Tab-separated table of C-alpha atoms and ligand atoms in Angstrom:
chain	number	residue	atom	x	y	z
A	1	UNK	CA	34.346	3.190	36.783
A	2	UNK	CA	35.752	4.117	40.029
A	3	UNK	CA	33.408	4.533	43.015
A	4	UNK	CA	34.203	7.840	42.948
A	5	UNK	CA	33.842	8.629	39.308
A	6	UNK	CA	30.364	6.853	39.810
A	7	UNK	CA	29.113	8.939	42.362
A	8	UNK	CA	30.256	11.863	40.524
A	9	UNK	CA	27.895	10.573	37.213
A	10	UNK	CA	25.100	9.633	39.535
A	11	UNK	CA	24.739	13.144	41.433
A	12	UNK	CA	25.214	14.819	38.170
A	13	UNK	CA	22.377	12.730	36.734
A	14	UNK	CA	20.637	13.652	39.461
A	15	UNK	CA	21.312	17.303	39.175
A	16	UNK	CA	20.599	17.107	35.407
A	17	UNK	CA	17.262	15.774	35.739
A	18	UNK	CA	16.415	17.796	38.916
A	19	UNK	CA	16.652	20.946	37.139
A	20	UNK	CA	14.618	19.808	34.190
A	21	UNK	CA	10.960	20.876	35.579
A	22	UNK	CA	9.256	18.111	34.150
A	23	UNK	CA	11.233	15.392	35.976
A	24	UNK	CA	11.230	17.490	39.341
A	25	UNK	CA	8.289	15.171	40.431
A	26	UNK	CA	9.487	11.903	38.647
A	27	UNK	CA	13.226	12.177	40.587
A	28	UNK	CA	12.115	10.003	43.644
A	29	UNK	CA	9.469	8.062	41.939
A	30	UNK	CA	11.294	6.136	39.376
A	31	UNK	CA	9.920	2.871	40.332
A	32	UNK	CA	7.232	3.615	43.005
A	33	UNK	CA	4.285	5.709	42.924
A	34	UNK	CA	4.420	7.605	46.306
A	35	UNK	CA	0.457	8.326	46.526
A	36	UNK	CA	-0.363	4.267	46.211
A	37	UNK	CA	2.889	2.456	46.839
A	38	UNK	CA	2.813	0.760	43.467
A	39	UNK	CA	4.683	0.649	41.068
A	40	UNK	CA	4.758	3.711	38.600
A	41	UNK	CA	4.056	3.105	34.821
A	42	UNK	CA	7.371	4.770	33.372
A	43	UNK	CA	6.936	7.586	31.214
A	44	UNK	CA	6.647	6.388	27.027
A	45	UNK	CA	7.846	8.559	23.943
A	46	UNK	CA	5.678	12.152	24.248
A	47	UNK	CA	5.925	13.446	20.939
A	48	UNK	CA	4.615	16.784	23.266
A	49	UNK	CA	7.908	16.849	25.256
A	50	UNK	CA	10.181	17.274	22.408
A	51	UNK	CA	13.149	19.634	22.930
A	52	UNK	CA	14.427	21.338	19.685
A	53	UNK	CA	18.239	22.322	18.865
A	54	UNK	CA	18.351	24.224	16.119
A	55	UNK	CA	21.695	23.549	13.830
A	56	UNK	CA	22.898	27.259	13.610
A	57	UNK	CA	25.589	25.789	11.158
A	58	UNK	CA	23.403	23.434	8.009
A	59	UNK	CA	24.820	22.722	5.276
A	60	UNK	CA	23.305	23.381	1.622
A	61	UNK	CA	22.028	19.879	0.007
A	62	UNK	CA	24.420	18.663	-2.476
A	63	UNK	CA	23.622	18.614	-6.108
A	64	UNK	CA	21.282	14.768	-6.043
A	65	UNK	CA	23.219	13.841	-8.848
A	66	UNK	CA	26.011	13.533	-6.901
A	67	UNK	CA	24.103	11.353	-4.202
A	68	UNK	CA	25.823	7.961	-3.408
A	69	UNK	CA	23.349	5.803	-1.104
A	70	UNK	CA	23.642	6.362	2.727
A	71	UNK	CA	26.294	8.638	2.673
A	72	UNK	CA	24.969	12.584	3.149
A	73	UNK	CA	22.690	13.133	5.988
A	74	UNK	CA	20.740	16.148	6.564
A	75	UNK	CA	21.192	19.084	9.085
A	76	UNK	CA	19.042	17.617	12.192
A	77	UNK	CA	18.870	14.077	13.679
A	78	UNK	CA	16.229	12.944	16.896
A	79	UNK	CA	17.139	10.610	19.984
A	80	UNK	CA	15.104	9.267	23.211
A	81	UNK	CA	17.459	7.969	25.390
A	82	UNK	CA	15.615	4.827	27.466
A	83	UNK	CA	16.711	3.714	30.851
A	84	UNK	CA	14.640	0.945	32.817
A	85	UNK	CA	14.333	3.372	35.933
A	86	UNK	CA	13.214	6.600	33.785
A	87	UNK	CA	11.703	5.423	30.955
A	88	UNK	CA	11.456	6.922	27.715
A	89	UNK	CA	12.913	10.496	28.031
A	90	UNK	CA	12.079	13.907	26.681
A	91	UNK	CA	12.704	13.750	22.592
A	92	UNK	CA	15.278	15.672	21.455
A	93	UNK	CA	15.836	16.805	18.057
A	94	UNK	CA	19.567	18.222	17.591
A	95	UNK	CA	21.990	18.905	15.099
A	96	UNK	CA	23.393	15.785	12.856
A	97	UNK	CA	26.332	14.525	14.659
A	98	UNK	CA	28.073	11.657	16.867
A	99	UNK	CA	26.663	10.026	20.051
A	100	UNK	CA	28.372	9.873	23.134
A	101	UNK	CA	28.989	5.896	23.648
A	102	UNK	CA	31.341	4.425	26.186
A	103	UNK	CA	33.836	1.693	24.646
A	104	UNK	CA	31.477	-0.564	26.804
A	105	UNK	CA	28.160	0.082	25.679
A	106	UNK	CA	26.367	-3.793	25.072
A	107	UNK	CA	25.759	-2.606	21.485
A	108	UNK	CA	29.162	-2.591	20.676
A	109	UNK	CA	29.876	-5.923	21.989
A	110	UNK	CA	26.858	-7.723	21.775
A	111	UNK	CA	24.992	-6.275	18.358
A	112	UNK	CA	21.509	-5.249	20.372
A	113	UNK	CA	20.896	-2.955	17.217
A	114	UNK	CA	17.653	-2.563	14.855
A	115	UNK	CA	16.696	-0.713	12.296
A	116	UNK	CA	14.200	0.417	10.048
A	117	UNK	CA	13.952	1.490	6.062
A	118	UNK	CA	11.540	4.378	4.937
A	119	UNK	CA	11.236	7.039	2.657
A	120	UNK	CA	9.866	10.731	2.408
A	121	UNK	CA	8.671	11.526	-0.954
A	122	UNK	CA	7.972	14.498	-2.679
A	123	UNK	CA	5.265	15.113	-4.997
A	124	UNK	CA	5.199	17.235	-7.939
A	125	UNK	CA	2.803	20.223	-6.175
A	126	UNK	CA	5.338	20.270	-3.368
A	127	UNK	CA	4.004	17.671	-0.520
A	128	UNK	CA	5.708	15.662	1.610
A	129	UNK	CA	4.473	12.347	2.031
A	130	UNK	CA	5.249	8.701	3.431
A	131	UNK	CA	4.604	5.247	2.961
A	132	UNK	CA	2.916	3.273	5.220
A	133	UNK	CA	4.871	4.618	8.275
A	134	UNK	CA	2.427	3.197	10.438
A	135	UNK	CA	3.627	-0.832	9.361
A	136	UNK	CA	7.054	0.619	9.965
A	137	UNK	CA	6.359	1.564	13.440
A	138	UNK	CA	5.145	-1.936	14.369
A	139	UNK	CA	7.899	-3.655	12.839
A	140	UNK	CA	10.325	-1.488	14.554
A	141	UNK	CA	8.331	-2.527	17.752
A	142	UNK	CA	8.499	-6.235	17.088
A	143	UNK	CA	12.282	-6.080	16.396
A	144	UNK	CA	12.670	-4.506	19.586
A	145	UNK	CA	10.515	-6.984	21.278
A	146	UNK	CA	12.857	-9.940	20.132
A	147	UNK	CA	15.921	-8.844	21.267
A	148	UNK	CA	14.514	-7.259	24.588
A	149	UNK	CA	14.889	-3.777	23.662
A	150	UNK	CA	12.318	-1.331	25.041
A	151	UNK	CA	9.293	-0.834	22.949
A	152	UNK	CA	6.884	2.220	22.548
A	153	UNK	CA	4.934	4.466	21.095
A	154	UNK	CA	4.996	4.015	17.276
A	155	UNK	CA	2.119	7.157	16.753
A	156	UNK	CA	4.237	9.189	19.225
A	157	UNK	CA	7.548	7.903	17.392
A	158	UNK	CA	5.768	8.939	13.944
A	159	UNK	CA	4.687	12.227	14.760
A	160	UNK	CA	8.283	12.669	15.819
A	161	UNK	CA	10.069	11.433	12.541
A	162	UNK	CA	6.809	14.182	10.919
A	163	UNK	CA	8.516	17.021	12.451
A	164	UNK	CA	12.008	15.750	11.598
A	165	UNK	CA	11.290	15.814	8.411
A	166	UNK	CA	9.579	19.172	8.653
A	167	UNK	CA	12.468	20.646	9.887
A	168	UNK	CA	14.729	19.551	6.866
A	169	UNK	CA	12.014	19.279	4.546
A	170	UNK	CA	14.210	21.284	1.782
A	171	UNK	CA	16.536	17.784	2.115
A	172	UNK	CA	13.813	15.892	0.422
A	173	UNK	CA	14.796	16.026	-3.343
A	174	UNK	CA	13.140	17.521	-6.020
A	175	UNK	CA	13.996	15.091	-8.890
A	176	UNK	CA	12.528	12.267	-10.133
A	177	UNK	CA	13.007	9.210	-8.486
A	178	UNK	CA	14.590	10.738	-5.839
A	179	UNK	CA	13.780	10.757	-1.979
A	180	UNK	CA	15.115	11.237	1.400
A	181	UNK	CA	15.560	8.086	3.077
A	182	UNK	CA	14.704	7.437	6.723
A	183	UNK	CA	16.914	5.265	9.206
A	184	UNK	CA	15.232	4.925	12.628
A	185	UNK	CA	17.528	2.799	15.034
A	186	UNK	CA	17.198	1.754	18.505
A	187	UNK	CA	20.463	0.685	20.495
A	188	UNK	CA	21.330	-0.716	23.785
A	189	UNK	CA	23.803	1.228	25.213
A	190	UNK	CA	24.204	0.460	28.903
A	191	UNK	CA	27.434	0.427	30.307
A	192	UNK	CA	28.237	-3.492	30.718
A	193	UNK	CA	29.566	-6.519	28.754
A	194	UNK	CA	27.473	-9.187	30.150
A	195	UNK	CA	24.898	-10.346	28.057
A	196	UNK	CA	21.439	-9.387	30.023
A	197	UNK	CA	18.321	-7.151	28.694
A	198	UNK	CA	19.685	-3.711	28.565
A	199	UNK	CA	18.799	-1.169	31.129
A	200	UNK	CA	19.467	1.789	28.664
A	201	UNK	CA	18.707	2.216	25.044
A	202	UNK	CA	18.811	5.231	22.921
A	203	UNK	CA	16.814	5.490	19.754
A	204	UNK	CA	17.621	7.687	17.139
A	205	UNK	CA	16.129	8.629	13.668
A	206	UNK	CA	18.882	9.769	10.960
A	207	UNK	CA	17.855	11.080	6.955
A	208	UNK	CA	19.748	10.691	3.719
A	209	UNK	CA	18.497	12.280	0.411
A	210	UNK	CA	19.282	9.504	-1.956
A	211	UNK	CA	18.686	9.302	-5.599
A	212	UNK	CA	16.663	6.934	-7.740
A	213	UNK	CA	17.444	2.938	-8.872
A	214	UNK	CA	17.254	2.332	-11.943
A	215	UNK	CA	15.387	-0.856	-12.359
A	216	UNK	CA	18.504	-2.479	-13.955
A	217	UNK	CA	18.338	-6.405	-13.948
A	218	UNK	CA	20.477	-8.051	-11.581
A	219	UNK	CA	21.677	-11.510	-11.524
A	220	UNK	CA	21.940	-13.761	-8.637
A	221	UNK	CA	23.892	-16.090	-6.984
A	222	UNK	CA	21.731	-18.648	-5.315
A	223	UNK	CA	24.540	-19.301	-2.461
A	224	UNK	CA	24.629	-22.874	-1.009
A	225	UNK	CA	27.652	-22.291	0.860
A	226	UNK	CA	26.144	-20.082	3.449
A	227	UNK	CA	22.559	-19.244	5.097
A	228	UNK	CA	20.978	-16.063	6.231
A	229	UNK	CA	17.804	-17.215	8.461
A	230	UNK	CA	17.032	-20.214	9.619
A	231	UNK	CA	14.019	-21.286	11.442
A	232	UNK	CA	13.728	-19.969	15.140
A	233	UNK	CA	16.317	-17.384	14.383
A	234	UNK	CA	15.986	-13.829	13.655
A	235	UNK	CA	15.750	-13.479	9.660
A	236	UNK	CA	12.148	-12.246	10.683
A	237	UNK	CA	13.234	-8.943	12.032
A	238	UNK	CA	15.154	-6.283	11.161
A	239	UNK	CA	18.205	-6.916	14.019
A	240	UNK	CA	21.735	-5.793	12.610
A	241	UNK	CA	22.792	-9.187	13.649
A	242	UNK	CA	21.684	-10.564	10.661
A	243	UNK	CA	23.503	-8.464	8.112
A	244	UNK	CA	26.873	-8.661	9.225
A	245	UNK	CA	27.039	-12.473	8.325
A	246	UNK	CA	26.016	-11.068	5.024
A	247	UNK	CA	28.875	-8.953	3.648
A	248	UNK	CA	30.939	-11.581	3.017
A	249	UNK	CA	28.788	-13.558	0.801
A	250	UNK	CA	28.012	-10.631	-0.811
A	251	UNK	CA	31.577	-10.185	-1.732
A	252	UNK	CA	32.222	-13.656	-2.604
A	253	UNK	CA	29.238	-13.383	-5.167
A	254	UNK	CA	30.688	-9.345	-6.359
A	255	UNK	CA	33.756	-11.969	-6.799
A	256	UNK	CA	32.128	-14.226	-9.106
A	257	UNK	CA	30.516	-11.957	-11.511
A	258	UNK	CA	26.943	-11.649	-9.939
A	259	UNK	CA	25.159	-8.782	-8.219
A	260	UNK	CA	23.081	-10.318	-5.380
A	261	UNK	CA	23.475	-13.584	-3.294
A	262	UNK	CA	20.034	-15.450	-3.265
A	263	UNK	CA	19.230	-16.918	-0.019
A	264	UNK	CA	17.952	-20.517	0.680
A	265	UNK	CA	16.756	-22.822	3.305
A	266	UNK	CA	17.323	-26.402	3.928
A	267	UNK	CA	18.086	-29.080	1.259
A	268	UNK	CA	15.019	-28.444	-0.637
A	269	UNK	CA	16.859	-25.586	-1.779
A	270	UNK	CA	13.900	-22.717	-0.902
A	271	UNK	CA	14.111	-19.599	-2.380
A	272	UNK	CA	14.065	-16.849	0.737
A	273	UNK	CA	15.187	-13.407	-0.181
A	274	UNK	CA	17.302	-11.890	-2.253
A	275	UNK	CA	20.331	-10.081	-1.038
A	276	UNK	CA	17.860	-7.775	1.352
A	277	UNK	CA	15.288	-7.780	-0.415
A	278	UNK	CA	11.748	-10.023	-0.346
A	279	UNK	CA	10.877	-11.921	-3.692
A	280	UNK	CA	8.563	-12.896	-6.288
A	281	UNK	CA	8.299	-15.344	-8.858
A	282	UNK	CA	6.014	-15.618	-12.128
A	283	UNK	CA	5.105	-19.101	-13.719
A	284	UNK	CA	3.074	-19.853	-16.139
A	285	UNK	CA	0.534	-22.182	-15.014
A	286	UNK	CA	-0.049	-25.492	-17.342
A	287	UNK	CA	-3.224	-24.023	-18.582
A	288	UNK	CA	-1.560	-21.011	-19.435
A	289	UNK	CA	-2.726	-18.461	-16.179
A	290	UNK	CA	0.177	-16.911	-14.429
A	291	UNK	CA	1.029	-17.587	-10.725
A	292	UNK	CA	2.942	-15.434	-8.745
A	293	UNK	CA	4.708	-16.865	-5.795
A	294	UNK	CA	6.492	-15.683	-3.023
A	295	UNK	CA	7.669	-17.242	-0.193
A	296	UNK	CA	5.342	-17.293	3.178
A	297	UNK	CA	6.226	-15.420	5.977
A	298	UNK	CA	7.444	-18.662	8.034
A	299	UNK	CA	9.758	-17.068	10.480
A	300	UNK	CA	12.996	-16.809	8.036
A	301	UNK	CA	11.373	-14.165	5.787
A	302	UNK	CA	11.446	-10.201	6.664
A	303	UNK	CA	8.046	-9.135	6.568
A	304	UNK	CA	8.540	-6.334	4.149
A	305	UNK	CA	6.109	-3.494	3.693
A	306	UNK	CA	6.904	-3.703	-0.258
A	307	UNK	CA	6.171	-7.592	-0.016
A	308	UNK	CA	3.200	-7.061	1.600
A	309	UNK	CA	1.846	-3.874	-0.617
A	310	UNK	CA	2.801	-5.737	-3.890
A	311	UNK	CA	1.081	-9.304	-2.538
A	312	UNK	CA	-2.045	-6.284	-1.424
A	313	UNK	CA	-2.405	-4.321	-4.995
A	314	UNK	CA	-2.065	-8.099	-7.042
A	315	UNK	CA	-4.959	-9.385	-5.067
A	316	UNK	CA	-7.451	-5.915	-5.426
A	317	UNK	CA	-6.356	-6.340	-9.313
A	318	UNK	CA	-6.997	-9.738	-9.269
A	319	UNK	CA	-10.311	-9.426	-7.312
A	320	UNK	CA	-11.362	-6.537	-9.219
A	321	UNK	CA	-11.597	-3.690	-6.489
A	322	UNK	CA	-8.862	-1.601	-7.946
A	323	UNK	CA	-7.413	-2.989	-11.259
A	324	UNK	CA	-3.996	-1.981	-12.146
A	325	UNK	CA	-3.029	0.338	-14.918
A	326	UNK	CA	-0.924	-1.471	-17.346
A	327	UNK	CA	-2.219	-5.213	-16.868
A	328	UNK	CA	-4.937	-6.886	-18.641
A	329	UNK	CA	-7.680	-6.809	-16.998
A	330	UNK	CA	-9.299	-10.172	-18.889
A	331	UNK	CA	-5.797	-12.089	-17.992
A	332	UNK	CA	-5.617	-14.788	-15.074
A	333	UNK	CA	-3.182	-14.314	-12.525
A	334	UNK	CA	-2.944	-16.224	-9.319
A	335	UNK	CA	-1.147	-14.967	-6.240
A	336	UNK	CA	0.241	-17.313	-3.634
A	337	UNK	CA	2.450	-17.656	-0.664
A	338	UNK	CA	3.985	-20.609	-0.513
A	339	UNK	CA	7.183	-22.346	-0.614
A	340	UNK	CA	9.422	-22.310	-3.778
A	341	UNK	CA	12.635	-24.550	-4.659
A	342	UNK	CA	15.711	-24.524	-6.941
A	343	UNK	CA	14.530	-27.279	-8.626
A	344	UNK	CA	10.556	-26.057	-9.580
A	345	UNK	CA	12.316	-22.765	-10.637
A	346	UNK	CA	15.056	-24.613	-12.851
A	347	UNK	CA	12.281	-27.309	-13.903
A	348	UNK	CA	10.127	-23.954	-15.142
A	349	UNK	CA	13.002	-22.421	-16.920
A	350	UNK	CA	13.897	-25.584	-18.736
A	351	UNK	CA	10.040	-25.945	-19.999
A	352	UNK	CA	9.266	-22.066	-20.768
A	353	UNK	CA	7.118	-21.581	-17.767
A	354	UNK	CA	9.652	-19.004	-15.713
A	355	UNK	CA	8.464	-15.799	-16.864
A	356	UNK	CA	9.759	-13.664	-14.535
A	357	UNK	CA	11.635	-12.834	-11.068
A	358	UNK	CA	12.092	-9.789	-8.951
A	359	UNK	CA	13.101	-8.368	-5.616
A	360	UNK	CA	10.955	-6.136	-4.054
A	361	UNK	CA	12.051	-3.650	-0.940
A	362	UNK	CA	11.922	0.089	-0.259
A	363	UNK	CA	15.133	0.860	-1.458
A	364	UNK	CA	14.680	-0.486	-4.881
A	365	UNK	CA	11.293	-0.742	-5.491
A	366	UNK	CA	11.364	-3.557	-7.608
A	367	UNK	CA	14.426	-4.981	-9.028
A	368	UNK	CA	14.505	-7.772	-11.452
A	369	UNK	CA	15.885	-10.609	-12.113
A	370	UNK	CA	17.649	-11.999	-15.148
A	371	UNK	CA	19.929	-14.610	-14.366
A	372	UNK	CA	20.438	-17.065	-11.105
A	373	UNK	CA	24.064	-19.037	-10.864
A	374	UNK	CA	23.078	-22.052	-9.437
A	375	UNK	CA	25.369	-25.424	-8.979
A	376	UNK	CA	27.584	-24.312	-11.746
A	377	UNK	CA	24.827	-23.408	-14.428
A	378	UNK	CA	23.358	-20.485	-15.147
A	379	UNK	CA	19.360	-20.087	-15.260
A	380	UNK	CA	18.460	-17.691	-17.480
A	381	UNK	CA	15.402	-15.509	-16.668
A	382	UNK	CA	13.287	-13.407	-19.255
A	383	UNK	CA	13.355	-9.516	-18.852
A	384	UNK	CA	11.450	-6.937	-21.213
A	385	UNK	CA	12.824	-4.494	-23.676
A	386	UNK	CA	13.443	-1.847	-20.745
A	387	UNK	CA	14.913	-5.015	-18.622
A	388	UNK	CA	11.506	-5.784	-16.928
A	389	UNK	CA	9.029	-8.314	-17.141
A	390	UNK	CA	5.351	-7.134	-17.390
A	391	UNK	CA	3.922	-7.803	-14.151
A	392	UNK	CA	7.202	-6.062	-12.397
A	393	UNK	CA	7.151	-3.389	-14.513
A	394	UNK	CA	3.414	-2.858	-14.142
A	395	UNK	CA	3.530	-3.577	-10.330
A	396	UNK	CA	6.712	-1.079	-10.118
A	397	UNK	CA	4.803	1.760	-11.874
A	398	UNK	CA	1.421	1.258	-9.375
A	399	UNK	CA	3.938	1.303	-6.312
A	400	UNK	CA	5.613	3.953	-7.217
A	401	UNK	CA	2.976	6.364	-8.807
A	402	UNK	CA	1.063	5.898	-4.968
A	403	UNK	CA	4.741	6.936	-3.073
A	404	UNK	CA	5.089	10.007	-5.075
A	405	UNK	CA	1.889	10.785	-5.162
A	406	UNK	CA	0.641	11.466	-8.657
A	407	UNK	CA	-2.284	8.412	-7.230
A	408	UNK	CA	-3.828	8.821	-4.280
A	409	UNK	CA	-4.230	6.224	-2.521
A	410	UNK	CA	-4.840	5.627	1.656
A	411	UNK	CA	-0.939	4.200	2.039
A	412	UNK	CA	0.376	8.163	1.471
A	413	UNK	CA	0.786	9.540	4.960
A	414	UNK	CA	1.417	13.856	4.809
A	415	UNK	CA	3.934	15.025	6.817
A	416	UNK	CA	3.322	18.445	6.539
A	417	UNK	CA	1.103	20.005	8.906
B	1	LIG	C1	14.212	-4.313	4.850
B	1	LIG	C2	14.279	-5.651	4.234
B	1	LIG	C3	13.377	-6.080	3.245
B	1	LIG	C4	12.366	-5.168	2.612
B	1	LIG	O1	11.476	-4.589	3.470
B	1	LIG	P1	10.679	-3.286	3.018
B	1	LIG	O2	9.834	-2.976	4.184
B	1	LIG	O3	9.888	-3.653	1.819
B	1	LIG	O4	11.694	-2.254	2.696
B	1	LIG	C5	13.455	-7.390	2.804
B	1	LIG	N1	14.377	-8.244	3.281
B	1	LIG	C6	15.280	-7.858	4.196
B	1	LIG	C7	16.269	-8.853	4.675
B	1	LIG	C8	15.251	-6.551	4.699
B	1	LIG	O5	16.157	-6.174	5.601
């Protein structure tokens, strides 16, 4: 920018936030409380100071059988714009539409981008409700935290995403199955290509009705050819640097006649993730009990709200406190986290103790498993008449009975007022 042009945007940010009433005693006190001398704590999100746009132009929902994933968003979208002088900014919810980034904004160049995955459901007398919005507000915060992004309020953020829903709560589909999908995203977006903790951020929260999965099985190609995580990296966060690397692997394994590359770590051959989801495996124990692994959350896993709820509602089933419809309540199962390889998985297919294997993320619920390509063989997994195994199927059914609400249960978060 010119000096001139710069001037030009500085006095008219000046002017901007001068005639916005709340910032009239904030203008000269960015840094430095003028009563003590100190440093002033910078302003965090204020769900309270939320400005509203109204789109005078939405458009009707489309039928939800026409729905492909990700690609219809509703009529409004919110953004906080961040700087490191001003802090968090008044909310703003707006119409749907592009953001005004210049060609040199660090996200662009640099990938300082997160994200997050939740879903509004609604139930069959007509509520709105969430999932656990709470774990996604911390995650979000912990993303932010690892690539130096500005953190905040996640009850503030919350009751923000609430009202955004609220306000295009006839997006939230009516059909089975069916939800509206929620991507919050926080971006650095500071004028500058040098690699340096950004000095302005804006987050923004986007919905897309999308319709249901059907809990098809998938195969997988366990991929030795390329990694996702790998320890002291960022697999443990939700960054958009690690799903770039991702797409071509994925096409690669669309290439060889499998749905999902599965992800593993160092010669051992671990089992991680599969494609982006977290996983699960069922073995039948030598004495006949069932275990069901997944991998620990050592730094190269995503910490994954499903993970975490299906690892929660085995261990009250197992324990007693709240059984789950559809398994036995006289069977043994076992839950652990701990580390899985290639070879115990192929060792328990080749001896009848692989009984079953399944993703598990927000998107999908549960998706599982019936075949892994590995080293030029195929392992062959066992899936039920419908395509599940029992403890997915059951799991899967518990999950999503609480999300849509025809179970209450303490995870379901209203949204409406
Ligand atoms: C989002 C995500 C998951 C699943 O997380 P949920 O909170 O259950 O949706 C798992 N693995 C990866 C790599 C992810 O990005």
């Amino acid at each position: 920018m010119s000096s001139m042009l710069r001037s030009i945007h500085i006095v008219g940010n000046i002017a901007r936030r001068a005639f916005r009433p709340i910032y009239g005693t904030r203008l000269m006190s960015a840094y430095v409380d003028p009563l003590s001398g100190q440093p002033a704590e910078l302003p965090d999100i204020q769900h309270g100071r939320l400005i509203i746009d109204k789109n005078e132009q939405p458009t009707p929902p489309p039928p939800s059988e026409t729905l492909v994933f990700g690609r219809t968003f509703t009529d409004h979208m919110l953004t906080i714009e961040w700087s490191a002088t001003n802090g968090w900014e008044a909310p703003h919810i707006k119409p749907y539409g592009p953001l005004n980034l210049a060609p040199s904004s660090s996200v662009l160049h640099y990938a300082q981008t997160l994200f997050e995955g939740m879903k509004a459901y609604r139930t069959d007398d007509d509520r709105i409700q969430l999932f656990r919005p709470d774990m996604n507000m911390k995650r979000m915060n912990n993303s932010a935290r690892r690539i130096a992004l500005p953190t905040f309020n996640g009850d503030s953020l919350l009751e923000l995403i609430k009202k955004l829903i609220r306000m295009d709560r006839h997006w939230v589909p009516k059909e089975p199955g069916h939800s509206l999908y929620i991507r919050p995203t926080l971006i650095a977006s500071q004028q500058a290509i040098q690699v340096s903790p950004p000095t302005e951020a804006i987050l923004f929260v986007i919905c897309s009705p999308v319709g249901p999965y059907f809990p098809k099985p998938v195969s997988l190609y366990a991929t030795t050819e390329y990694i996702r995580a790998a320890p002291g990296g960022t697999g443990a966060f939700k960054l958009g640097v690690n799903y770039a690397p991702a797409v071509m692997p994925q096409k690669m394994v669309a290439e060889k006649g499998y749905s999902q590359n599965l992800w593993l770590h160092g010669p051992e051959h671990y089992l991680t993730e599969v494609g982006t989801m977290n996983m699960f495996v069922v073995l039948k124990k030598d004495d006949g009990d069932l275990e069901i692994v997944t991998p620990p959350l050592d730094g190269m896993i995503l910490p994954g709200i499903t993970r975490d709820s299906v690892l929660q509602l085995l261990r009250d089933h197992i324990s007693g406190t709240r059984p789950i419809r559809g398994l036995d309540k006289g069977e043994k199962l076992a839950v652990s986290e701990r580390g899985i390889t290639m070879k115990e998985v192929k060792d328990a297919s080749q001896t009848g103790k692989l009984v079953e294997l399944f993703g598990a993320g927000t998107a999908a619920i549960i998706s599982p498993v019936h075949k892994i390509g590995y080293l030029n063989e195929d392992i062959e997994i066992p899936t039920g008449p419908d395509g599940m195994g029992r403890i997915a199927r059951a799991v899967r059914k518990e999950l999503s009975d609480i999300q849509w609400g025809k179970i209450s249960h303490p995870w379901s978060v209203p949204v409406d007022e």
